C-alpha cells in the first residue's frame, strides 16, 4: 500500500501558465514534506519543503501548499518554463530528532512544459 | 565538487552473474542509502547505513547486500541477479541520518538490465 501517492503520472502545461502537481499521503505521522526534481540521466535534486506546522511555503516560482486535514499537498509552479520539464517526486517523512528519518517517496509526476 | 559518484552508469548482465555497483561520496557524509526507481512505484529504499560498519535493511532488501567498510564508499552487491532486479538504482548520502534537516545528495543513477 503506497503511503505517498501522486495520481497523475504525467502533466502537460503551456509555457507561462501555472503547473499544479498533486500529492496525497496516508500516514498521519508524516510531519515534513519535500519535493524533488529529476531530469533524465541525473539523480533527483531537492526543490522545496514544508513542515506540518505551516500550510504554505514559497521559493521564487515554486510554492508548496499543505492541507493536513485532507492529507494533501500540491506544488505550484508559476510561470512554468520549458526548463521545468522533469519528473517531480513528492516525499514525506517523520522527523526523528535523534535517529534516522524515515522517508517515503511517491511514484513521481512527469511534467512537460510546452513552449 | 561535492558529489555522489556511482559506477557503472549502465550495465547489462545475465541472470545469476554476481555484480557490484559502486557508490562513493566526497562530502564526509555519515549516512548513505541505496534506492531503486521503478515505473509507478517511485523511489524505494533498499539498504541504508548510518555510519561505518552500520547497515540496515530498507523496504526492499531481498536479493541485495551492502557493506560500509569506509565512510566514503557504500557498494551495492547483487549476488545472483534476477530479471526482477532490472531497475534504475540511485545512491544517496546525507550529513547525518536526518534527511529532513540535511537533505539527500543523489548520484546520477545506474541503469541495470538483467536478462
Coordinates of N, CA and C in Angstrom, one line a residue:
Chain A
X1 N 0.8 -1.2 0.0 CA 0.0 0.0 0.0 C 0.9 1.2 0.0
X2 N 0.7 2.1 -1.0 CA 1.6 3.3 -1.1 C 1.1 4.3 -0.1
X3 N 2.1 4.8 0.7 CA 1.8 5.8 1.7 C 1.8 7.2 1.1
X4 N 2.5 7.3 0.0 CA 2.6 8.6 -0.7 C 2.2 8.4 -2.2
X5 N 1.1 9.1 -2.6 CA 0.6 8.9 -3.9 C 0.6 10.1 -4.8
X6 N 1.0 10.0 -6.0 CA 0.9 11.0 -7.0 C 0.1 10.4 -8.1
X7 N -1.2 10.8 -8.2 CA -2.1 10.1 -9.0 C -2.0 10.5 -10.5
X8 N -1.3 11.6 -10.8 CA -1.1 11.9 -12.2 C 0.3 11.5 -12.6
X9 N 0.4 10.5 -13.5 CA 1.8 10.1 -13.9 C 2.4 11.2 -14.8
X10 N 1.6 12.0 -15.5 CA 2.1 13.0 -16.4 C 1.2 14.2 -16.4
X11 N 1.8 15.3 -16.8 CA 1.1 16.6 -16.9 C 1.8 17.4 -18.0
X12 N 0.9 18.0 -18.9 CA 1.5 18.9 -19.9 C 0.9 20.3 -19.7
X13 N 1.7 21.3 -19.7 CA 1.3 22.7 -19.5 C 2.0 23.6 -20.5
X14 N 1.3 24.7 -20.9 CA 1.8 25.6 -21.8 C 2.8 26.6 -21.0
X15 N 3.8 26.9 -21.7 CA 4.8 27.9 -21.1 C 4.1 29.1 -20.7
X16 N 4.5 29.6 -19.4 CA 3.9 30.8 -18.9 C 2.6 30.6 -18.1
X17 N 2.0 29.4 -18.2 CA 0.9 29.1 -17.4 C 1.3 28.4 -16.1
X18 N 0.3 28.2 -15.2 CA 0.6 27.5 -13.9 C 0.6 26.0 -14.0
X19 N 1.6 25.4 -13.4 CA 1.6 23.9 -13.3 C 1.3 23.6 -11.8
X20 N 0.4 22.6 -11.7 CA 0.0 22.2 -10.3 C 0.2 20.7 -10.2
X21 N 1.1 20.3 -9.4 CA 1.3 18.9 -9.2 C 0.8 18.5 -7.8
X22 N 0.1 17.4 -7.7 CA -0.6 17.0 -6.5 C 0.0 15.7 -5.9
X23 N -0.1 15.7 -4.6 CA 0.4 14.6 -3.8 C -0.5 14.3 -2.6
X24 N -0.8 13.0 -2.4 CA -1.6 12.6 -1.2 C -0.9 11.6 -0.4
X25 N -1.1 11.7 0.9 CA -0.4 10.7 1.8 C -1.4 10.1 2.8
X26 N -1.1 9.0 3.3 CA -2.0 8.3 4.2 C -1.5 8.2 5.6
X27 N -0.3 8.4 5.9 CA 0.3 8.2 7.2 C 0.2 9.5 8.0
X28 N -0.6 9.6 9.0 CA -0.8 10.8 9.8 C 0.5 11.2 10.6
X29 N 1.4 10.3 10.7 CA 2.7 10.6 11.4 C 3.6 11.5 10.6
X30 N 3.4 11.5 9.3 CA 4.3 12.4 8.5 C 4.2 13.8 8.9
X31 N 5.3 14.5 9.1 CA 5.2 15.9 9.5 C 6.2 16.8 8.7
X32 N 6.7 16.2 7.7 CA 7.6 17.0 6.8 C 7.5 16.5 5.4
X33 N 7.5 17.4 4.5 CA 7.2 17.0 3.1 C 8.1 17.8 2.2
X34 N 8.6 17.1 1.2 CA 9.5 17.6 0.2 C 9.2 17.3 -1.2
X35 N 9.6 18.2 -2.1 CA 9.6 17.9 -3.5 C 11.0 17.8 -4.1
X36 N 11.2 16.8 -4.9 CA 12.4 16.6 -5.6 C 12.2 16.6 -7.1
X37 N 13.1 17.1 -7.8 CA 13.0 17.3 -9.2 C 14.1 16.4 -9.9
X38 N 13.7 15.7 -11.0 CA 14.7 14.8 -11.6 C 14.6 15.0 -13.1
X39 N 15.8 15.3 -13.6 CA 16.0 15.4 -15.1 C 16.5 14.0 -15.6
X40 N 16.2 13.7 -16.8 CA 16.7 12.4 -17.4 C 18.2 12.3 -17.2
X41 N 18.7 11.1 -16.9 CA 20.1 10.8 -16.7 C 20.8 11.5 -15.6
X42 N 20.0 12.1 -14.7 CA 20.5 12.7 -13.5 C 19.8 12.2 -12.2
X43 N 20.4 12.3 -11.1 CA 19.8 12.0 -9.8 C 18.8 13.1 -9.4
X44 N 17.8 12.7 -8.5 CA 16.9 13.7 -8.0 C 17.6 14.8 -7.3
X45 N 17.1 16.1 -7.4 CA 17.7 17.2 -6.6 C 16.5 17.8 -5.8
X46 N 16.9 18.3 -4.6 CA 15.9 18.9 -3.7 C 15.3 20.2 -4.4
X47 N 14.0 20.4 -4.2 CA 13.4 21.6 -4.8 C 12.8 22.5 -3.7
X48 N 11.9 22.0 -2.9 CA 11.3 22.8 -1.8 C 10.7 21.8 -0.8
X49 N 10.5 22.4 0.4 CA 10.0 21.5 1.5 C 9.0 22.3 2.3
X50 N 8.2 21.6 3.1 CA 7.3 22.3 4.1 C 7.1 21.4 5.3
X51 N 7.0 22.0 6.4 CA 6.7 21.2 7.6 C 5.3 21.3 8.0
X52 N 4.8 20.4 8.8 CA 3.4 20.3 9.1 C 2.9 21.5 9.9
X53 N 3.8 22.3 10.4 CA 3.3 23.5 11.2 C 2.9 24.6 10.3
X54 N 3.2 24.5 9.0 CA 2.9 25.5 8.0 C 1.8 25.0 7.0
X55 N 1.2 25.9 6.3 CA 0.3 25.4 5.2 C 0.8 25.9 3.9
X56 N 1.9 26.7 3.9 CA 2.4 27.2 2.6 C 3.8 27.6 2.7
X57 N 4.6 27.3 1.7 CA 6.0 27.7 1.6 C 6.3 28.1 0.2
X58 N 7.0 29.2 0.1 CA 7.2 29.8 -1.2 C 8.7 30.0 -1.5
X59 N 9.1 29.7 -2.7 CA 10.5 29.9 -3.1 C 10.5 30.3 -4.5
X60 N 10.5 31.6 -4.8 CA 10.6 32.0 -6.2 C 9.3 31.6 -6.9
X61 N 9.5 30.9 -8.0 CA 8.3 30.5 -8.8 C 7.6 29.3 -8.2
X62 N 8.2 28.7 -7.2 CA 7.7 27.5 -6.6 C 7.0 27.7 -5.3
X63 N 5.7 27.2 -5.1 CA 5.0 27.3 -3.9 C 4.4 25.9 -3.6
X64 N 4.6 25.5 -2.3 CA 4.0 24.2 -1.9 C 2.9 24.6 -0.9
X65 N 1.8 23.9 -1.1 CA 0.6 24.1 -0.2 C 0.4 22.8 0.5
X66 N 0.1 22.9 1.8 CA -0.2 21.6 2.6 C -1.6 21.7 3.2
X67 N -2.4 20.7 3.0 CA -3.7 20.6 3.7 C -3.7 19.4 4.5
X68 N -3.4 19.6 5.8 CA -3.2 18.4 6.7 C -4.5 17.6 6.9
X69 N -5.6 18.3 7.0 CA -6.9 17.6 7.2 C -7.2 16.7 6.1
X70 N -6.8 17.1 4.9 CA -7.1 16.3 3.7 C -5.9 15.4 3.4
X71 N -4.8 15.5 4.1 CA -3.6 14.7 3.8 C -3.2 14.9 2.3
X72 N -3.1 16.2 2.0 CA -2.8 16.5 0.6 C -1.9 17.7 0.5
X73 N -0.9 17.6 -0.4 CA -0.1 18.8 -0.7 C 0.0 19.0 -2.2
X74 N 0.3 20.2 -2.6 CA 0.4 20.5 -4.0 C 1.6 21.4 -4.2
X75 N 2.2 21.3 -5.4 CA 3.3 22.1 -5.8 C 2.8 23.0 -7.0
X76 N 2.9 24.3 -6.8 CA 2.5 25.2 -7.9 C 3.8 25.8 -8.5
X77 N 3.9 25.9 -9.8 CA 5.0 26.5 -10.5 C 4.4 27.6 -11.4
X78 N 4.8 28.8 -11.1 CA 4.2 30.0 -11.8 C 5.3 31.0 -12.0
X79 N 5.5 31.4 -13.3 CA 5.0 30.8 -14.5 C 5.9 29.6 -14.9
X80 N 5.3 28.7 -15.6 CA 6.0 27.5 -16.0 C 7.0 27.8 -17.1
X81 N 8.1 27.2 -17.1 CA 9.1 27.4 -18.1 C 9.6 26.0 -18.7
X82 N 10.0 26.0 -19.9 CA 10.4 24.7 -20.6 C 11.5 24.0 -19.7
X83 N 12.3 24.7 -19.0 CA 13.3 24.1 -18.2 C 12.8 23.4 -17.0
X84 N 11.5 23.6 -16.7 CA 10.8 22.9 -15.6 C 10.4 21.5 -16.0
X85 N 10.5 21.2 -17.3 CA 10.1 19.8 -17.7 C 11.1 18.8 -17.0
X86 N 10.5 17.9 -16.2 CA 11.2 17.0 -15.4 C 10.2 16.1 -14.7
X87 N 10.7 15.1 -14.0 CA 9.9 14.3 -13.1 C 10.0 14.8 -11.7
X88 N 8.8 15.0 -11.1 CA 8.8 15.6 -9.8 C 8.3 14.5 -8.8
X89 N 9.1 14.3 -7.8 CA 8.8 13.3 -6.7 C 8.3 14.1 -5.5
X90 N 7.2 13.7 -4.9 CA 6.8 14.1 -3.6 C 7.4 13.1 -2.6
X91 N 7.8 13.6 -1.5 CA 8.4 12.7 -0.4 C 7.8 13.2 0.9
X92 N 7.6 12.3 1.8 CA 7.1 12.6 3.1 C 7.9 11.8 4.2
X93 N 8.1 12.5 5.3 CA 8.9 11.9 6.3 C 8.4 12.3 7.7
X94 N 8.9 11.5 8.7 CA 8.6 11.8 10.1 C 9.9 12.2 10.7
X95 N 9.9 13.4 11.3 CA 11.1 13.9 11.9 C 11.4 13.2 13.2
X96 N 12.6 12.6 13.2 CA 13.0 11.9 14.5 C 14.3 12.5 14.9
X97 N 14.4 13.3 15.9 CA 15.5 14.1 16.2 C 16.8 13.4 16.5
X98 N 16.7 12.2 17.0 CA 17.9 11.5 17.4 C 18.2 10.3 16.6
X99 N 17.5 10.1 15.5 CA 17.8 8.9 14.7 C 17.5 9.2 13.3
X100 N 17.5 8.1 12.5 CA 17.2 8.2 11.1 C 15.8 8.6 10.8
X101 N 15.6 9.5 9.9 CA 14.3 9.9 9.5 C 13.8 9.0 8.4
X102 N 12.7 8.4 8.6 CA 12.1 7.5 7.6 C 11.4 8.4 6.5
X103 N 11.8 8.2 5.3 CA 11.2 9.0 4.2 C 10.6 8.1 3.2
X104 N 9.4 8.4 2.7 CA 8.8 7.7 1.7 C 8.6 8.6 0.4
X105 N 9.0 8.1 -0.7 CA 8.8 8.8 -1.9 C 7.6 8.4 -2.7
X106 N 6.9 9.3 -3.4 CA 5.8 9.0 -4.3 C 6.4 8.5 -5.6
X107 N 5.4 8.1 -6.5 CA 5.9 7.5 -7.8 C 6.3 8.5 -8.8
X108 N 6.1 9.8 -8.6 CA 6.5 10.8 -9.5 C 5.5 11.2 -10.5
X109 N 5.6 12.5 -10.9 CA 4.8 13.0 -12.0 C 5.7 13.7 -13.0
X110 N 5.5 13.3 -14.3 CA 6.4 13.8 -15.3 C 5.7 15.1 -15.9
X111 N 6.4 16.2 -15.7 CA 5.8 17.5 -16.2 C 6.5 17.9 -17.5
X112 N 5.7 18.2 -18.5 CA 6.2 18.7 -19.8 C 5.6 20.1 -20.0
X113 N 6.5 21.1 -20.1 CA 6.2 22.5 -20.3 C 6.4 22.8 -21.8
X114 N 5.3 23.1 -22.5 CA 5.4 23.2 -24.0 C 5.6 24.7 -24.3
X115 N 6.7 24.9 -25.1 CA 7.0 26.3 -25.5 C 5.9 27.0 -26.3
Chain B
X1 N 34.4 19.3 -6.4 CA 32.9 19.4 -6.4 C 32.3 18.3 -5.5
X2 N 31.4 18.8 -4.6 CA 30.7 17.8 -3.8 C 29.8 16.9 -4.6
X3 N 30.0 15.6 -4.5 CA 29.1 14.8 -5.3 C 29.1 13.3 -4.8
X4 N 28.1 12.6 -5.3 CA 28.0 11.2 -5.1 C 28.2 10.5 -6.5
X5 N 29.2 9.6 -6.5 CA 29.6 9.0 -7.8 C 29.2 7.6 -7.8
X6 N 28.4 7.2 -8.8 CA 28.0 5.8 -9.0 C 28.7 5.2 -10.3
X7 N 29.1 4.0 -10.2 CA 29.6 3.3 -11.4 C 29.2 1.8 -11.4
X8 N 28.8 1.3 -12.5 CA 28.7 2.0 -13.8 C 27.4 2.7 -14.0
X9 N 27.3 3.5 -15.0 CA 26.1 4.2 -15.3 C 25.1 3.3 -16.0
X10 N 25.6 2.4 -16.8 CA 24.7 1.4 -17.5 C 25.4 0.0 -17.4
X11 N 24.5 -1.0 -17.2 CA 25.0 -2.4 -17.0 C 24.0 -3.3 -17.5
X12 N 24.4 -4.2 -18.4 CA 23.5 -5.3 -18.8 C 24.3 -6.6 -18.4
X13 N 23.5 -7.5 -17.7 CA 24.2 -8.7 -17.2 C 23.2 -9.8 -17.4
X14 N 23.7 -11.0 -17.1 CA 22.8 -12.2 -17.2 C 22.4 -12.7 -15.9
X15 N 21.3 -13.4 -15.8 CA 20.8 -13.9 -14.6 C 21.9 -14.8 -13.9
X16 N 22.1 -14.5 -12.6 CA 23.0 -15.3 -11.7 C 24.4 -14.9 -11.7
X17 N 24.8 -13.9 -12.5 CA 26.2 -13.5 -12.5 C 26.4 -12.3 -11.5
X18 N 27.1 -12.6 -10.5 CA 27.3 -11.6 -9.4 C 27.8 -10.3 -10.0
X19 N 27.3 -9.2 -9.4 CA 27.8 -7.9 -9.8 C 27.8 -6.9 -8.6
X20 N 28.6 -5.9 -8.8 CA 28.7 -4.8 -7.7 C 28.5 -3.5 -8.4
X21 N 27.7 -2.6 -7.8 CA 27.6 -1.2 -8.2 C 28.2 -0.4 -7.1
X22 N 29.2 0.4 -7.5 CA 29.9 1.2 -6.5 C 29.3 2.5 -6.3
X23 N 29.5 3.1 -5.1 CA 29.0 4.4 -4.8 C 30.0 5.0 -3.9
X24 N 30.4 6.2 -4.2 CA 31.4 6.9 -3.4 C 31.0 8.4 -3.3
X25 N 31.2 9.0 -2.1 CA 30.8 10.4 -1.8 C 32.1 11.1 -1.2
X26 N 32.2 12.3 -1.6 CA 33.4 13.1 -1.1 C 33.0 14.2 -0.1
X27 N 31.9 14.0 0.5 CA 31.4 15.1 1.4 C 31.5 14.7 2.9
X28 N 32.2 13.6 3.2 CA 32.3 13.2 4.6 C 31.0 12.9 5.2
X29 N 30.0 12.5 4.4 CA 28.7 12.2 5.0 C 28.7 10.9 5.8
X30 N 27.9 10.9 6.9 CA 27.8 9.7 7.7 C 26.8 8.7 7.1
X31 N 25.7 9.3 6.6 CA 24.6 8.5 6.1 C 24.6 8.2 4.6
X32 N 24.4 7.0 4.2 CA 24.3 6.6 2.8 C 23.2 5.6 2.6
X33 N 22.7 5.6 1.4 CA 21.5 4.8 1.2 C 21.4 4.4 -0.3
X34 N 20.8 3.3 -0.6 CA 20.5 2.8 -1.9 C 19.0 2.8 -2.2
X35 N 18.6 3.3 -3.4 CA 17.2 3.3 -3.8 C 17.1 2.6 -5.2
X36 N 16.0 2.1 -5.4 CA 15.7 1.7 -6.8 C 14.4 2.4 -7.3
X37 N 14.4 2.8 -8.5 CA 13.3 3.5 -9.1 C 12.6 2.7 -10.2
X38 N 11.3 2.4 -10.0 CA 10.6 1.6 -11.0 C 9.3 2.4 -11.3
X39 N 8.9 2.2 -12.6 CA 7.7 3.0 -13.0 C 6.5 2.7 -12.1
X40 N 5.9 3.8 -11.7 CA 4.7 3.7 -10.9 C 4.9 3.5 -9.4
X41 N 6.2 3.2 -9.1 CA 6.5 2.9 -7.7 C 7.4 3.9 -7.0
X42 N 7.9 4.8 -7.8 CA 8.8 5.8 -7.2 C 10.1 5.3 -6.7
X43 N 10.7 5.9 -5.7 CA 12.0 5.5 -5.2 C 11.8 4.7 -3.9
X44 N 12.3 3.5 -4.0 CA 12.1 2.6 -2.8 C 13.5 2.3 -2.2
X45 N 13.6 2.3 -0.9 CA 14.8 2.2 -0.3 C 15.2 0.7 -0.2
X46 N 16.5 0.4 -0.5 CA 17.0 -1.0 -0.5 C 17.7 -1.2 0.8
X47 N 18.8 -0.5 1.1 CA 19.5 -0.6 2.3 C 20.0 0.8 2.7
X48 N 20.3 1.0 3.9 CA 21.0 2.3 4.3 C 22.0 2.0 5.4
X49 N 22.9 3.0 5.6 CA 24.0 2.9 6.5 C 24.1 4.2 7.3
X50 N 24.0 4.1 8.6 CA 24.1 5.3 9.4 C 25.6 5.8 9.6
X51 N 26.5 4.8 9.5 CA 27.9 5.1 9.6 C 28.7 3.9 9.3
X52 N 30.0 4.0 9.4 CA 30.9 2.9 9.0 C 30.5 1.6 9.9
X53 N 30.4 0.5 9.2 CA 30.1 -0.8 9.8 C 28.7 -0.9 10.3
X54 N 27.8 0.1 10.0 CA 26.4 0.1 10.5 C 25.5 0.1 9.3
X55 N 24.9 -1.0 9.0 CA 23.9 -1.0 7.8 C 22.6 -1.6 8.3
X56 N 21.6 -1.3 7.6 CA 20.2 -1.9 7.9 C 19.4 -1.9 6.7
X57 N 18.4 -2.8 6.7 CA 17.5 -3.0 5.6 C 16.5 -1.9 5.4
X58 N 16.3 -1.6 4.2 CA 15.2 -0.7 3.8 C 13.9 -1.4 3.6
X59 N 13.2 -0.9 2.6 CA 11.9 -1.5 2.3 C 11.9 -2.7 1.4
X60 N 12.9 -2.8 0.5 CA 13.0 -3.9 -0.5 C 14.4 -4.4 -0.5
X61 N 14.9 -5.1 0.6 CA 16.3 -5.5 0.6 C 16.6 -6.9 0.0
X62 N 15.5 -7.6 -0.3 CA 15.7 -9.0 -0.8 C 16.5 -9.1 -2.1
X63 N 17.6 -9.9 -2.1 CA 18.4 -10.1 -3.3 C 19.6 -9.1 -3.3
X64 N 19.7 -8.3 -2.3 CA 20.8 -7.3 -2.3 C 21.7 -7.4 -1.0
X65 N 22.9 -7.1 -1.2 CA 23.8 -6.9 0.0 C 24.5 -5.6 -0.1
X66 N 25.0 -5.1 1.0 CA 25.8 -3.9 1.1 C 26.9 -4.1 2.1
X67 N 27.8 -3.2 2.0 CA 28.9 -3.1 3.0 C 29.3 -1.7 3.2
X68 N 29.8 -1.3 4.4 CA 30.3 0.0 4.7 C 31.5 -0.1 5.5
X69 N 32.6 -0.4 4.8 CA 33.9 -0.5 5.4 C 34.7 0.8 5.6
X70 N 34.3 1.7 4.7 CA 34.9 3.1 4.8 C 33.8 4.1 4.7
X71 N 34.0 5.2 5.2 CA 32.9 6.2 5.3 C 32.5 6.6 3.9
X72 N 33.4 6.8 2.9 CA 33.1 7.3 1.6 C 32.4 6.3 0.7
X73 N 32.5 5.0 0.9 CA 32.1 4.0 -0.1 C 30.9 3.2 0.5
X74 N 30.0 2.9 -0.4 CA 28.8 2.1 0.0 C 28.4 1.2 -1.2
X75 N 29.1 0.2 -1.5 CA 28.8 -0.6 -2.7 C 27.5 -1.5 -2.5
X76 N 26.8 -1.6 -3.6 CA 25.6 -2.5 -3.6 C 25.9 -3.8 -4.4
X77 N 25.7 -4.9 -3.8 CA 26.1 -6.2 -4.3 C 24.8 -7.0 -4.6
X78 N 24.8 -7.5 -5.9 CA 23.8 -8.5 -6.3 C 24.5 -9.8 -6.5
X79 N 24.3 -10.7 -5.5 CA 25.0 -12.0 -5.5 C 24.5 -12.9 -6.7
X80 N 23.2 -12.9 -7.0 CA 22.7 -13.7 -8.0 C 21.5 -12.9 -8.7
X81 N 21.9 -12.0 -9.5 CA 20.8 -11.1 -10.1 C 19.7 -11.9 -10.8
X82 N 18.5 -11.3 -10.7 CA 17.4 -11.9 -11.5 C 16.7 -10.8 -12.3
X83 N 15.9 -11.1 -13.3 CA 15.3 -10.1 -14.1 C 14.5 -9.1 -13.4
X84 N 13.9 -9.5 -12.2 CA 13.1 -8.5 -11.5 C 13.9 -7.5 -10.7
X85 N 15.2 -7.6 -10.9 CA 16.1 -6.6 -10.3 C 16.5 -5.6 -11.4
X86 N 16.0 -5.7 -12.6 CA 16.1 -4.7 -13.6 C 15.5 -3.4 -13.2
X87 N 16.3 -2.4 -13.1 CA 15.8 -1.1 -12.5 C 16.8 0.0 -12.7
X88 N 16.4 1.2 -12.2 CA 17.3 2.3 -12.1 C 17.6 2.5 -10.7
X89 N 18.9 2.5 -10.4 CA 19.4 2.5 -9.0 C 20.1 3.8 -8.7
X90 N 19.8 4.3 -7.5 CA 20.4 5.6 -7.0 C 21.0 5.4 -5.7
X91 N 22.2 5.9 -5.5 CA 22.8 6.0 -4.2 C 22.6 7.4 -3.7
X92 N 22.5 7.6 -2.4 CA 22.3 8.9 -1.9 C 23.1 9.0 -0.6
X93 N 23.4 10.2 -0.2 CA 24.1 10.4 1.0 C 23.6 11.7 1.7
X94 N 23.8 11.7 3.0 CA 23.4 12.9 3.8 C 24.4 13.0 5.0
X95 N 24.5 14.3 5.5 CA 25.5 14.6 6.5 C 25.3 13.6 7.7
X96 N 24.0 13.5 8.1 CA 23.6 12.5 9.1 C 22.3 11.9 8.7
X97 N 21.8 11.0 9.5 CA 20.6 10.3 9.1 C 19.4 11.2 9.1
X98 N 19.5 12.5 9.5 CA 18.4 13.4 9.5 C 18.1 13.9 8.1
X99 N 17.5 13.2 7.3 CA 17.1 13.6 5.9 C 16.4 14.9 5.9
X100 N 15.6 15.1 6.9 CA 14.7 16.3 6.9 C 15.5 17.6 7.2
X101 N 16.6 17.4 8.0 CA 17.4 18.6 8.3 C 18.5 18.8 7.2
X102 N 19.0 17.8 6.7 CA 20.2 17.9 5.9 C 20.0 17.6 4.4
X103 N 18.9 16.9 4.1 CA 18.7 16.6 2.7 C 19.6 15.5 2.2
X104 N 19.2 15.0 1.1 CA 20.0 14.0 0.4 C 20.7 14.5 -0.8
X105 N 21.9 14.0 -1.1 CA 22.6 14.2 -2.3 C 22.5 12.9 -3.1
X106 N 22.0 12.9 -4.3 CA 21.8 11.7 -5.0 C 22.9 11.6 -6.1
X107 N 23.3 10.3 -6.4 CA 24.2 10.1 -7.5 C 23.3 10.2 -8.8
X108 N 24.0 10.0 -9.9 CA 23.3 10.1 -11.2 C 22.6 8.9 -11.7
X109 N 22.7 7.8 -11.0 CA 22.0 6.6 -11.3 C 22.7 5.6 -12.0
X110 N 22.3 4.3 -11.9 CA 22.8 3.2 -12.6 C 21.7 2.4 -13.2
X111 N 21.7 2.3 -14.5 CA 20.6 1.6 -15.2 C 21.0 0.2 -15.4
X112 N 20.4 -0.8 -14.6 CA 20.8 -2.2 -14.6 C 19.7 -3.0 -15.4
X113 N 20.1 -3.8 -16.3 CA 19.3 -4.7 -17.0 C 19.8 -6.1 -16.8
X114 N 18.9 -7.0 -16.3 CA 19.3 -8.4 -16.1 C 18.5 -9.3 -17.1
X115 N 19.2 -10.0 -17.9 CA 18.5 -10.8 -18.9 C 18.6 -12.3 -18.6

